[in-house]
Amino acid sequence: MKNKTFPISMTVLWGMVFSSAMHSLTMGICMGLMMGLAFGLFDSDK
């Protein structure tokens, strides 16, 4: 099982960054999840 600490921390970090930049919590969470996908948060373990 892979360590998910880095992708989760990047998702939280980018979520906060985009929330403050766009002045919208919802958009920040969505963009944070997209950045989490980019860093491999939801990789399949196959």
Coordinates of N, CA and C in Angstrom, one line a residue:
M1 N 0.9 -1.2 0.0 CA 0.0 0.0 0.0 C 0.9 1.2 0.0
K2 N 0.6 2.2 -0.9 CA 1.4 3.3 -1.0 C 1.1 4.4 0.0
N3 N 2.1 5.2 0.3 CA 1.9 6.2 1.3 C 1.1 7.4 0.7
K4 N 0.0 7.8 1.3 CA -0.9 8.8 0.7 C -0.7 10.2 1.4
T5 N 0.4 10.3 2.2 CA 0.6 11.5 2.9 C 0.8 12.7 2.0
F6 N 1.7 12.5 1.0 CA 2.0 13.6 0.1 C 0.9 14.1 -0.7
P7 N 0.1 13.2 -1.4 CA -1.0 13.7 -2.2 C -2.1 14.3 -1.3
I8 N -2.3 13.8 -0.2 CA -3.4 14.4 0.7 C -2.9 15.8 1.2
S9 N -1.7 15.9 1.5 CA -1.2 17.2 2.0 C -1.2 18.2 0.8
M10 N -0.9 17.8 -0.4 CA -0.9 18.7 -1.5 C -2.4 19.1 -1.8
T11 N -3.3 18.2 -1.7 CA -4.7 18.5 -1.9 C -5.2 19.5 -0.9
V12 N -4.8 19.4 0.4 CA -5.2 20.4 1.4 C -4.6 21.7 1.1
L13 N -3.3 21.7 0.8 CA -2.6 22.9 0.5 C -3.2 23.7 -0.6
W14 N -3.4 23.0 -1.8 CA -3.9 23.7 -2.9 C -5.4 24.1 -2.7
G15 N -6.1 23.3 -1.9 CA -7.5 23.7 -1.5 C -7.5 25.0 -0.8
M16 N -6.6 25.2 0.1 CA -6.5 26.5 0.9 C -6.1 27.6 0.0
V17 N -5.1 27.3 -0.9 CA -4.6 28.4 -1.8 C -5.7 28.8 -2.7
F18 N -6.4 27.9 -3.4 CA -7.4 28.3 -4.3 C -8.6 28.9 -3.6
S19 N -8.9 28.5 -2.4 CA -10.0 29.1 -1.7 C -9.8 30.5 -1.4
S20 N -8.5 30.8 -1.0 CA -8.2 32.2 -0.6 C -8.1 33.1 -1.9
A21 N -7.6 32.5 -3.0 CA -7.4 33.2 -4.2 C -8.7 33.5 -4.9
M22 N -9.6 32.6 -4.9 CA -10.9 32.8 -5.6 C -12.0 33.3 -4.7
H23 N -11.7 33.4 -3.4 CA -12.7 33.9 -2.4 C -13.9 33.0 -2.5
S24 N -13.8 31.7 -2.7 CA -14.9 30.8 -2.7 C -14.4 29.4 -2.2
L25 N -15.0 29.0 -1.1 CA -14.6 27.7 -0.5 C -14.9 26.5 -1.4
T26 N -16.0 26.6 -2.1 CA -16.4 25.4 -2.9 C -15.5 25.3 -4.1
M27 N -15.1 26.4 -4.8 CA -14.2 26.3 -5.9 C -12.8 25.9 -5.4
G28 N -12.4 26.3 -4.2 CA -11.1 25.9 -3.7 C -11.1 24.4 -3.4
I29 N -12.1 23.9 -2.9 CA -12.1 22.4 -2.6 C -12.1 21.7 -4.0
C30 N -12.9 22.1 -4.9 CA -12.9 21.5 -6.3 C -11.5 21.5 -6.9
M31 N -10.9 22.7 -6.9 CA -9.5 22.8 -7.5 C -8.5 22.0 -6.7
G32 N -8.7 22.0 -5.4 CA -7.8 21.2 -4.5 C -7.9 19.7 -4.9
L33 N -9.1 19.2 -5.1 CA -9.2 17.8 -5.5 C -8.6 17.6 -6.9
M34 N -8.7 18.5 -7.8 CA -8.1 18.4 -9.1 C -6.6 18.3 -9.0
M35 N -6.0 19.1 -8.1 CA -4.6 19.1 -7.9 C -4.2 17.8 -7.2
G36 N -5.1 17.3 -6.3 CA -4.8 16.0 -5.7 C -4.8 14.9 -6.7
L37 N -5.7 14.9 -7.7 CA -5.6 14.0 -8.8 C -4.3 14.1 -9.6
A38 N -3.9 15.3 -9.8 CA -2.6 15.5 -10.5 C -1.4 14.9 -9.8
F39 N -1.5 14.9 -8.4 CA -0.4 14.4 -7.6 C -0.6 12.9 -7.3
G40 N -1.6 12.2 -7.9 CA -1.8 10.8 -7.7 C -2.5 10.4 -6.4
L41 N -3.5 11.2 -6.0 CA -4.2 10.9 -4.8 C -5.1 9.7 -5.0
F42 N -5.7 9.6 -6.1 CA -6.7 8.5 -6.4 C -6.2 7.4 -7.3
D43 N -4.9 7.2 -7.3 CA -4.3 6.1 -8.1 C -4.9 4.7 -7.7
S44 N -5.1 3.9 -8.7 CA -5.5 2.5 -8.4 C -4.3 1.7 -8.1
D45 N -4.4 0.8 -7.2 CA -3.3 0.0 -6.7 C -3.2 -1.3 -7.5
K46 N -3.6 -1.3 -8.7 CA -3.5 -2.6 -9.5 C -2.1 -2.8 -10.1

